[in-house]
Amino acid sequence: MLGGLGGRRMAVFWKAVAGGLLLAVCLTGWRVDGQGNGKKKVSGDSIIYLGQERNPWRPLIRTTANLTEIRSIKSTFQFRTFDPEGAIFYGDTKNGEDWFVLSLKEGFPLMQISKEDVQVSVTGGPKLNDGKWHTLDVSNRGKFVILEVDGLPGLVVGMHSKQTKEVISGQLRLALGGILTSKDKLIVEFEPQMDGCVRKGHWLNLSMPWEADADELWLCHQNIRPGSFFAGEGFTIFNTSVFQAIKDLGFRVEFWGDFTQMEGTILSMMSSQGELLAVVEANNNTNEIHFTIRKQKHILTNAMKQLRITFFENVVKVVTFLDEANAEMYTYDAPEYLTELREGRLAIGGLLGGVKDMVGSNFLRGCLEKIKIQQKDLDLDSAIKDMSASSHSCPV
């Protein structure tokens, strides 16, 4: 990780930032300690789910401390995710002029630091998006800041600055799940949403509560598996124009999962004129999947493990995979379907209600183990609107 910015000045700065970097949370669940200033107070030993719905760059919780109060230069927390990319922890001084951020990029730890006239980014160490709890330890050792993962070396960064001004007063700001500076200042760009949890944190020597902007904090599931979980409270929306539809190959959408455990709308698609083009709904009461093209409803069994729908210019082909060896194919007429689809909207987990307001209904409850569009994995974090869905994990 980080190396010396030189002398006592950097030691003091990294005492604040490296120490602040390691918050943690306890799996016993989050606790609200008080309400002051209209914001909930969250204990430092709470469990924190970072993927809660909000502005994607805005931290979920934050706190502020005086640099003169900081004595420890080491912090530790545990972290768990299947998500390959997103913000974990942020710290800054001088109201964001000097800052530090820890995130994931392609599953690997990514650290970025800006201090006076120096900017550094480094990525590496072991992949962390395996769904297991990992202990992260950040400490300042002379001119270096060290990231250890599960007791083993992760990242070592050294920095040297020509600036000589000591940072021994002022405030340190810490945040989880977002950043407090402009994203334009980042050296390496990344998507901020993180479907992950932190727990068991010992950060610096500070004991004050953290402030949460949310009225309620979502809980972390005790055990998770890969997938996208919809809690029946919201959906994700995409512009179909971001997916390249090729006339001869069509537009393909695929879902994997236990459809017998789903209830609600899995997929809905709408033209740019507001016409509902296609809807896929799971009905547990009848053990059926309802597939509607415009106003024509077709009934499929929910006893399948994979559903593939391919939209061509004049027909729609549906393949249901009952298991690896058995599949059934259906073909339905749909004149000029592909043309109307190109500039429309696509929603996963809910029924679209309008083009402009993006309201929805009949939200899905269940786990989609995998989603592919045009034969590529779909990351729900790339949606233009994301509500109440865990993008990379499902409860077991």
Tab-separated table of C-alpha atoms in Angstrom:
chain	number	residue	atom	x	y	z
A	1	MET	CA	0.000	0.000	0.000
A	2	LEU	CA	1.206	3.421	0.761
A	3	GLY	CA	4.681	4.411	1.545
A	4	GLY	CA	6.031	7.437	3.281
A	5	LEU	CA	5.086	10.867	2.292
A	6	GLY	CA	8.084	11.699	4.320
A	7	GLY	CA	8.708	12.260	8.012
A	8	ARG	CA	6.373	13.067	10.830
A	9	ARG	CA	3.894	14.855	8.605
A	10	MET	CA	3.034	11.648	6.731
A	11	ALA	CA	3.118	9.591	9.866
A	12	VAL	CA	0.422	11.807	11.345
A	13	PHE	CA	-1.638	11.810	8.159
A	14	TRP	CA	-1.495	8.062	7.730
A	15	LYS	CA	-2.090	7.574	11.375
A	16	ALA	CA	-5.439	9.116	10.612
A	17	VAL	CA	-6.183	7.645	7.215
A	18	ALA	CA	-4.774	4.149	7.478
A	19	GLY	CA	-6.225	3.725	10.918
A	20	GLY	CA	-9.565	5.059	9.858
A	21	LEU	CA	-9.631	2.740	6.907
A	22	LEU	CA	-10.413	-0.282	8.988
A	23	LEU	CA	-13.859	-0.131	10.352
A	24	ALA	CA	-15.666	-3.284	11.196
A	25	VAL	CA	-18.931	-4.601	12.101
A	26	CYS	CA	-20.253	-7.360	14.273
A	27	LEU	CA	-22.509	-10.100	12.917
A	28	THR	CA	-24.773	-9.705	15.915
A	29	GLY	CA	-26.617	-7.077	13.858
A	30	TRP	CA	-26.676	-3.298	13.611
A	31	ARG	CA	-27.564	-1.116	16.533
A	32	VAL	CA	-28.985	2.376	16.580
A	33	ASP	CA	-27.606	4.315	19.512
A	34	GLY	CA	-29.488	7.561	19.186
A	35	GLN	CA	-31.106	9.980	16.825
A	36	GLY	CA	-29.239	13.302	17.249
A	37	ASN	CA	-29.182	15.867	14.453
A	38	GLY	CA	-31.960	14.004	12.670
A	39	LYS	CA	-29.656	11.165	11.620
A	40	LYS	CA	-29.433	7.691	13.032
A	41	LYS	CA	-26.410	6.845	15.117
A	42	VAL	CA	-24.832	3.515	14.275
A	43	SER	CA	-22.479	1.767	16.654
A	44	GLY	CA	-19.019	0.978	15.342
A	45	ASP	CA	-19.502	-2.718	16.096
A	46	SER	CA	-22.640	-2.966	13.947
A	47	ILE	CA	-22.912	-5.138	10.887
A	48	ILE	CA	-23.183	-2.964	7.789
A	49	TYR	CA	-24.587	-3.997	4.412
A	50	LEU	CA	-22.947	-1.673	1.880
A	51	GLY	CA	-25.377	-2.294	-0.989
A	52	GLN	CA	-28.351	-0.413	0.415
A	53	GLU	CA	-30.266	1.709	-2.089
A	54	ARG	CA	-29.119	5.358	-2.295
A	55	ASN	CA	-27.126	7.678	-4.529
A	56	PRO	CA	-24.378	5.245	-5.595
A	57	TRP	CA	-21.468	7.519	-4.610
A	58	ARG	CA	-22.935	8.672	-1.296
A	59	PRO	CA	-21.572	6.814	1.736
A	60	LEU	CA	-24.005	4.701	3.708
A	61	ILE	CA	-22.524	5.796	7.050
A	62	ARG	CA	-19.880	8.336	8.050
A	63	THR	CA	-18.167	9.848	11.065
A	64	THR	CA	-15.800	12.712	11.915
A	65	ALA	CA	-12.975	12.903	14.470
A	66	ASN	CA	-10.335	15.421	15.495
A	67	LEU	CA	-6.841	14.408	14.426
A	68	THR	CA	-5.585	15.245	17.898
A	69	GLU	CA	-7.719	12.404	19.284
A	70	ILE	CA	-6.103	9.741	17.107
A	71	ARG	CA	-3.430	7.617	18.774
A	72	SER	CA	-3.701	4.242	17.050
A	73	ILE	CA	-2.235	3.730	13.559
A	74	LYS	CA	-3.871	0.378	12.868
A	75	SER	CA	-7.396	-0.691	11.945
A	76	THR	CA	-8.992	-4.034	11.149
A	77	PHE	CA	-12.320	-5.255	9.805
A	78	GLN	CA	-13.850	-8.298	8.153
A	79	PHE	CA	-15.346	-8.085	4.690
A	80	ARG	CA	-17.492	-10.454	2.591
A	81	THR	CA	-18.809	-10.196	-0.975
A	82	PHE	CA	-19.369	-11.895	-4.323
A	83	ASP	CA	-19.326	-8.471	-6.012
A	84	PRO	CA	-16.183	-7.825	-8.114
A	85	GLU	CA	-16.341	-4.018	-7.949
A	86	GLY	CA	-17.393	-1.258	-5.577
A	87	ALA	CA	-16.421	1.177	-2.822
A	88	ILE	CA	-15.618	-0.149	0.640
A	89	PHE	CA	-13.959	2.500	2.781
A	90	TYR	CA	-12.958	6.159	2.479
A	91	GLY	CA	-11.045	8.615	4.647
A	92	ASP	CA	-9.893	12.206	4.201
A	93	THR	CA	-8.465	15.283	5.877
A	94	LYS	CA	-8.603	18.999	5.058
A	95	ASN	CA	-12.230	18.634	3.939
A	96	GLY	CA	-11.384	16.243	1.150
A	97	GLU	CA	-8.171	17.771	-0.186
A	98	ASP	CA	-6.162	14.762	0.983
A	99	TRP	CA	-8.031	11.483	0.670
A	100	PHE	CA	-7.811	7.718	0.650
A	101	VAL	CA	-10.218	5.115	-0.751
A	102	LEU	CA	-10.297	1.315	-0.657
A	103	SER	CA	-12.434	-0.472	-3.222
A	104	LEU	CA	-12.551	-3.615	-5.308
A	105	LYS	CA	-11.779	-3.767	-9.028
A	106	GLU	CA	-12.271	-7.098	-10.814
A	107	GLY	CA	-12.331	-8.686	-7.373
A	108	PHE	CA	-8.905	-7.370	-6.306
A	109	PRO	CA	-8.256	-4.699	-3.629
A	110	LEU	CA	-7.712	-1.251	-5.159
A	111	MET	CA	-6.254	1.559	-3.057
A	112	GLN	CA	-6.080	5.151	-4.213
A	113	ILE	CA	-4.425	7.995	-2.320
A	114	SER	CA	-4.115	11.711	-2.941
A	115	LYS	CA	-1.837	13.750	-0.650
A	116	GLU	CA	-0.600	17.252	-1.442
A	117	ASP	CA	1.386	16.935	-4.703
A	118	VAL	CA	1.279	13.114	-4.925
A	119	GLN	CA	-1.344	10.688	-6.225
A	120	VAL	CA	-0.944	6.923	-6.138
A	121	SER	CA	-3.110	3.941	-6.995
A	122	VAL	CA	-2.277	0.274	-6.528
A	123	THR	CA	-4.213	-2.938	-7.018
A	124	GLY	CA	-3.361	-6.537	-6.283
A	125	GLY	CA	-3.311	-9.105	-3.543
A	126	PRO	CA	-5.776	-11.982	-3.366
A	127	LYS	CA	-9.231	-11.817	-4.922
A	128	LEU	CA	-11.804	-11.020	-2.258
A	129	ASN	CA	-15.121	-11.648	-4.049
A	130	ASP	CA	-15.418	-15.336	-3.167
A	131	GLY	CA	-18.279	-14.969	-0.680
A	132	LYS	CA	-16.051	-15.740	2.312
A	133	TRP	CA	-15.236	-13.511	5.268
A	134	HIS	CA	-11.760	-11.979	4.976
A	135	THR	CA	-9.908	-10.042	7.660
A	136	LEU	CA	-8.338	-6.840	6.312
A	137	ASP	CA	-5.674	-5.060	8.321
A	138	VAL	CA	-4.303	-1.637	7.385
A	139	SER	CA	-1.377	-0.106	9.261
A	140	ASN	CA	1.194	2.661	8.866
A	141	ARG	CA	4.819	1.559	9.208
A	142	GLY	CA	7.225	4.387	8.696
A	143	LYS	CA	7.039	5.449	5.067
A	144	PHE	CA	4.757	2.599	4.112
A	145	VAL	CA	1.130	1.699	4.531
A	146	ILE	CA	0.515	-2.037	4.591
A	147	LEU	CA	-2.650	-3.931	3.696
A	148	GLU	CA	-2.748	-7.464	5.036
A	149	VAL	CA	-5.430	-9.974	4.072
A	150	ASP	CA	-6.112	-12.836	6.468
A	151	GLY	CA	-2.756	-12.235	8.137
A	152	LEU	CA	-0.773	-12.363	4.883
A	153	PRO	CA	0.792	-9.487	2.887
A	154	GLY	CA	-1.684	-7.928	0.458
A	155	LEU	CA	-0.480	-4.522	-0.730
A	156	VAL	CA	2.497	-2.342	0.216
A	157	VAL	CA	2.621	1.265	-0.991
A	158	GLY	CA	5.330	3.863	-0.507
A	159	MET	CA	4.963	7.584	-1.193
A	160	HIS	CA	7.215	10.587	-0.863
A	161	SER	CA	6.066	14.194	-0.943
A	162	LYS	CA	8.135	17.378	-1.204
A	163	GLN	CA	5.622	19.137	1.002
A	164	THR	CA	6.810	19.643	4.571
A	165	LYS	CA	3.752	21.048	6.321
A	166	GLU	CA	2.664	18.892	9.263
A	167	VAL	CA	-0.949	17.749	9.541
A	168	ILE	CA	-1.453	17.627	13.284
A	169	SER	CA	-4.811	19.357	13.664
A	170	GLY	CA	-8.145	19.552	11.923
A	171	GLN	CA	-10.617	16.806	11.262
A	172	LEU	CA	-10.570	13.321	9.783
A	173	ARG	CA	-13.679	12.104	7.974
A	174	LEU	CA	-14.399	8.415	7.525
A	175	ALA	CA	-17.080	6.794	5.377
A	176	LEU	CA	-18.312	3.350	4.363
A	177	GLY	CA	-19.725	2.387	0.975
A	178	GLY	CA	-18.968	5.654	-0.840
A	179	ILE	CA	-16.703	8.689	-1.031
A	180	LEU	CA	-16.876	12.284	0.216
A	181	THR	CA	-14.766	13.826	-2.525
A	182	SER	CA	-15.599	14.217	-6.219
A	183	LYS	CA	-15.432	11.020	-8.258
A	184	ASP	CA	-13.622	13.074	-10.912
A	185	LYS	CA	-10.576	13.133	-8.635
A	186	LEU	CA	-10.191	9.361	-8.682
A	187	ILE	CA	-7.105	8.048	-10.400
A	188	VAL	CA	-8.771	4.770	-11.414
A	189	GLU	CA	-12.478	4.791	-12.236
A	190	PHE	CA	-14.757	2.153	-10.747
A	191	GLU	CA	-18.453	1.495	-10.220
A	192	PRO	CA	-19.241	2.468	-6.595
A	193	GLN	CA	-22.101	0.070	-5.750
A	194	MET	CA	-20.943	-2.746	-3.487
A	195	ASP	CA	-23.100	-5.736	-2.590
A	196	GLY	CA	-21.058	-6.670	0.470
A	197	CYS	CA	-20.864	-6.610	4.261
A	198	VAL	CA	-18.328	-5.487	6.849
A	199	ARG	CA	-18.156	-6.615	10.486
A	200	LYS	CA	-15.916	-6.899	13.568
A	201	GLY	CA	-14.145	-3.629	13.052
A	202	HIS	CA	-11.489	-2.121	15.276
A	203	TRP	CA	-10.626	1.212	13.728
A	204	LEU	CA	-8.160	3.571	15.353
A	205	ASN	CA	-8.929	4.268	18.984
A	206	LEU	CA	-12.199	6.055	18.241
A	207	SER	CA	-15.476	5.112	19.893
A	208	MET	CA	-17.966	7.720	18.688
A	209	PRO	CA	-21.015	6.457	16.741
A	210	TRP	CA	-21.343	6.780	12.994
A	211	GLU	CA	-24.148	8.661	11.264
A	212	ALA	CA	-26.431	6.882	8.791
A	213	ASP	CA	-28.528	8.797	6.271
A	214	ALA	CA	-30.959	5.899	5.814
A	215	ASP	CA	-34.015	5.575	8.046
A	216	GLU	CA	-33.395	1.845	8.358
A	217	LEU	CA	-30.297	-0.186	7.610
A	218	TRP	CA	-30.640	-3.410	5.671
A	219	LEU	CA	-29.369	-6.557	7.357
A	220	CYS	CA	-26.641	-8.831	6.058
A	221	HIS	CA	-27.703	-12.416	5.462
A	222	GLN	CA	-25.903	-14.950	7.612
A	223	ASN	CA	-25.094	-17.219	4.649
A	224	ILE	CA	-25.040	-16.277	0.977
A	225	ARG	CA	-24.576	-17.802	-2.463
A	226	PRO	CA	-23.944	-16.214	-5.883
A	227	GLY	CA	-26.940	-14.675	-7.619
A	228	SER	CA	-29.222	-11.644	-7.588
A	229	PHE	CA	-31.829	-11.506	-4.829
A	230	PHE	CA	-35.073	-9.573	-5.159
A	231	ALA	CA	-36.941	-8.924	-1.931
A	232	GLY	CA	-40.304	-8.079	-3.512
A	233	GLU	CA	-39.826	-4.340	-3.000
A	234	GLY	CA	-38.223	-3.026	-6.189
A	235	PHE	CA	-36.600	-3.743	-9.526
A	236	THR	CA	-33.782	-2.756	-11.865
A	237	ILE	CA	-34.218	-0.914	-15.170
A	238	PHE	CA	-31.999	-0.783	-18.270
A	239	ASN	CA	-32.167	1.007	-21.603
A	240	THR	CA	-32.297	-1.658	-24.300
A	241	SER	CA	-30.110	0.543	-26.508
A	242	VAL	CA	-27.042	-0.411	-24.446
A	243	PHE	CA	-27.418	-4.014	-25.612
A	244	GLN	CA	-26.556	-4.552	-29.251
A	245	ALA	CA	-29.438	-6.276	-31.027
A	246	ILE	CA	-28.364	-7.954	-34.273
A	247	LYS	CA	-31.112	-8.636	-36.809
A	248	ASP	CA	-30.132	-12.201	-37.725
A	249	LEU	CA	-29.106	-13.224	-34.182
A	250	GLY	CA	-31.915	-11.418	-32.382
A	251	PHE	CA	-32.046	-10.192	-28.790
A	252	ARG	CA	-31.486	-12.927	-26.203
A	253	VAL	CA	-32.353	-12.847	-22.494
A	254	GLU	CA	-31.545	-15.818	-20.221
A	255	PHE	CA	-32.308	-16.628	-16.588
A	256	TRP	CA	-31.055	-19.394	-14.299
A	257	GLY	CA	-32.566	-20.371	-10.953
A	258	ASP	CA	-35.180	-22.373	-9.094
A	259	PHE	CA	-38.331	-20.933	-10.631
A	260	THR	CA	-40.527	-22.856	-8.191
A	261	GLN	CA	-39.210	-20.549	-5.456
A	262	MET	CA	-40.005	-17.304	-7.314
A	263	GLU	CA	-43.083	-15.101	-7.121
A	264	GLY	CA	-43.717	-11.954	-9.185
A	265	THR	CA	-42.417	-10.373	-12.372
A	266	ILE	CA	-39.068	-11.668	-13.597
A	267	LEU	CA	-38.845	-9.615	-16.811
A	268	SER	CA	-40.794	-6.805	-18.441
A	269	MET	CA	-39.969	-4.940	-21.649
A	270	MET	CA	-41.454	-1.723	-22.954
A	271	SER	CA	-41.135	0.182	-26.243
A	272	SER	CA	-40.071	3.822	-26.401
A	273	GLN	CA	-43.758	4.671	-26.938
A	274	GLY	CA	-44.796	3.057	-23.676
A	275	GLU	CA	-46.229	-0.176	-25.095
A	276	LEU	CA	-45.630	-3.231	-22.915
A	277	LEU	CA	-43.943	-5.678	-25.288
A	278	ALA	CA	-43.200	-8.697	-23.109
A	279	VAL	CA	-43.685	-9.862	-19.513
A	280	VAL	CA	-42.439	-12.969	-17.707
A	281	GLU	CA	-44.143	-13.661	-14.356
A	282	ALA	CA	-43.777	-16.472	-11.832
A	283	ASN	CA	-46.939	-17.680	-10.123
A	284	ASN	CA	-46.331	-19.986	-7.182
A	285	ASN	CA	-50.034	-20.593	-6.597
A	286	THR	CA	-50.445	-22.282	-9.978
A	287	ASN	CA	-46.825	-23.490	-10.397
A	288	GLU	CA	-46.692	-21.665	-13.710
A	289	ILE	CA	-44.598	-19.133	-15.581
A	290	HIS	CA	-46.745	-16.667	-17.518
A	291	PHE	CA	-45.085	-15.319	-20.665
A	292	THR	CA	-47.011	-12.473	-22.288
A	293	ILE	CA	-46.136	-11.010	-25.709
A	294	ARG	CA	-48.016	-7.777	-26.055
A	295	LYS	CA	-51.456	-9.028	-24.949
A	296	GLN	CA	-51.096	-12.719	-25.755
A	297	LYS	CA	-50.439	-14.844	-22.657
A	298	HIS	CA	-48.696	-18.206	-22.807
A	299	ILE	CA	-48.328	-20.690	-19.949
A	300	LEU	CA	-45.035	-22.450	-19.144
A	301	THR	CA	-44.160	-24.810	-16.326
A	302	ASN	CA	-42.088	-23.413	-13.473
A	303	ALA	CA	-40.304	-26.779	-13.063
A	304	MET	CA	-37.222	-25.591	-14.958
A	305	LYS	CA	-33.697	-24.513	-14.185
A	306	GLN	CA	-33.086	-22.165	-17.107
A	307	LEU	CA	-35.257	-19.940	-19.315
A	308	ARG	CA	-34.003	-18.551	-22.631
A	309	ILE	CA	-36.000	-16.030	-24.659
A	310	THR	CA	-34.770	-14.790	-28.053
A	311	PHE	CA	-36.577	-11.957	-29.824
A	312	PHE	CA	-36.257	-11.861	-33.611
A	313	GLU	CA	-37.790	-9.414	-36.070
A	314	ASN	CA	-41.059	-11.315	-36.465
A	315	VAL	CA	-40.932	-14.226	-34.006
A	316	VAL	CA	-40.010	-14.971	-30.401
A	317	LYS	CA	-38.392	-18.275	-29.483
A	318	VAL	CA	-38.556	-19.603	-25.929
A	319	VAL	CA	-36.514	-22.514	-24.603
A	320	THR	CA	-37.161	-24.001	-21.157
A	321	PHE	CA	-34.453	-26.252	-19.708
A	322	LEU	CA	-35.980	-28.735	-17.293
A	323	ASP	CA	-32.502	-30.111	-16.580
A	324	GLU	CA	-29.230	-30.513	-18.464
A	325	ALA	CA	-30.630	-33.227	-20.731
A	326	ASN	CA	-34.201	-32.051	-21.332
A	327	ALA	CA	-35.364	-28.870	-23.053
A	328	GLU	CA	-38.600	-27.690	-24.664
A	329	MET	CA	-38.869	-25.032	-27.387
A	330	TYR	CA	-41.786	-22.731	-28.227
A	331	THR	CA	-42.159	-20.243	-31.096
A	332	TYR	CA	-44.566	-17.289	-31.108
A	333	ASP	CA	-45.367	-14.710	-33.812
A	334	ALA	CA	-44.341	-11.113	-33.020
A	335	PRO	CA	-44.304	-8.808	-36.087
A	336	GLU	CA	-41.713	-5.996	-36.053
A	337	TYR	CA	-40.877	-6.860	-32.480
A	338	LEU	CA	-37.116	-6.370	-32.647
A	339	THR	CA	-37.458	-2.885	-34.166
A	340	GLU	CA	-39.724	-1.663	-31.344
A	341	LEU	CA	-37.463	-3.201	-28.735
A	342	ARG	CA	-34.276	-1.371	-29.715
A	343	GLU	CA	-34.988	1.998	-28.048
A	344	GLY	CA	-37.119	0.771	-25.177
A	345	ARG	CA	-36.744	-0.222	-21.541
A	346	LEU	CA	-36.018	-3.549	-19.906
A	347	ALA	CA	-36.737	-4.299	-16.260
A	348	ILE	CA	-35.565	-7.211	-14.145
A	349	GLY	CA	-37.646	-7.992	-11.062
A	350	GLY	CA	-40.740	-5.860	-11.701
A	351	LEU	CA	-43.512	-4.791	-14.063
A	352	LEU	CA	-42.805	-1.509	-15.856
A	353	GLY	CA	-45.578	1.027	-15.466
A	354	GLY	CA	-44.416	3.916	-17.640
A	355	VAL	CA	-41.589	5.207	-19.809
A	356	LYS	CA	-40.811	8.466	-17.984
A	357	ASP	CA	-41.664	7.842	-14.342
A	358	MET	CA	-40.130	4.323	-14.255
A	359	VAL	CA	-42.626	3.155	-11.645
A	360	GLY	CA	-43.239	-0.536	-11.209
A	361	SER	CA	-45.419	-3.179	-9.585
A	362	ASN	CA	-45.719	-6.920	-8.965
A	363	PHE	CA	-42.100	-7.023	-7.811
A	364	LEU	CA	-40.207	-10.294	-7.803
A	365	ARG	CA	-39.333	-12.180	-4.668
A	366	GLY	CA	-36.676	-14.802	-5.223
A	367	CYS	CA	-33.146	-15.519	-6.378
A	368	LEU	CA	-31.956	-15.399	-9.975
A	369	GLU	CA	-28.743	-17.409	-9.934
A	370	LYS	CA	-27.529	-15.924	-13.203
A	371	ILE	CA	-28.791	-13.406	-15.780
A	372	LYS	CA	-27.422	-13.036	-19.303
A	373	ILE	CA	-28.324	-10.602	-22.071
A	374	GLN	CA	-26.862	-11.168	-25.508
A	375	GLN	CA	-24.893	-14.070	-24.007
A	376	LYS	CA	-23.061	-11.789	-21.559
A	377	ASP	CA	-23.477	-11.770	-17.776
A	378	LEU	CA	-25.676	-8.887	-16.637
A	379	ASP	CA	-24.400	-6.791	-13.719
A	380	LEU	CA	-27.379	-5.176	-12.001
A	381	ASP	CA	-25.065	-2.412	-10.759
A	382	SER	CA	-25.051	-1.020	-14.313
A	383	ALA	CA	-28.825	-0.344	-14.245
A	384	ILE	CA	-30.135	3.200	-14.753
A	385	LYS	CA	-32.398	2.577	-11.761
A	386	ASP	CA	-31.674	0.003	-9.083
A	387	MET	CA	-34.092	-0.617	-6.227
A	388	SER	CA	-34.128	-3.196	-3.463
A	389	ALA	CA	-32.057	-5.902	-5.133
A	390	SER	CA	-28.847	-7.560	-3.973
A	391	SER	CA	-26.896	-7.573	-7.213
A	392	HIS	CA	-24.427	-10.392	-6.553
A	393	SER	CA	-25.704	-12.462	-3.614
A	394	CYS	CA	-28.719	-14.443	-2.460
A	395	PRO	CA	-29.506	-15.723	1.035
A	396	VAL	CA	-29.129	-19.436	1.610
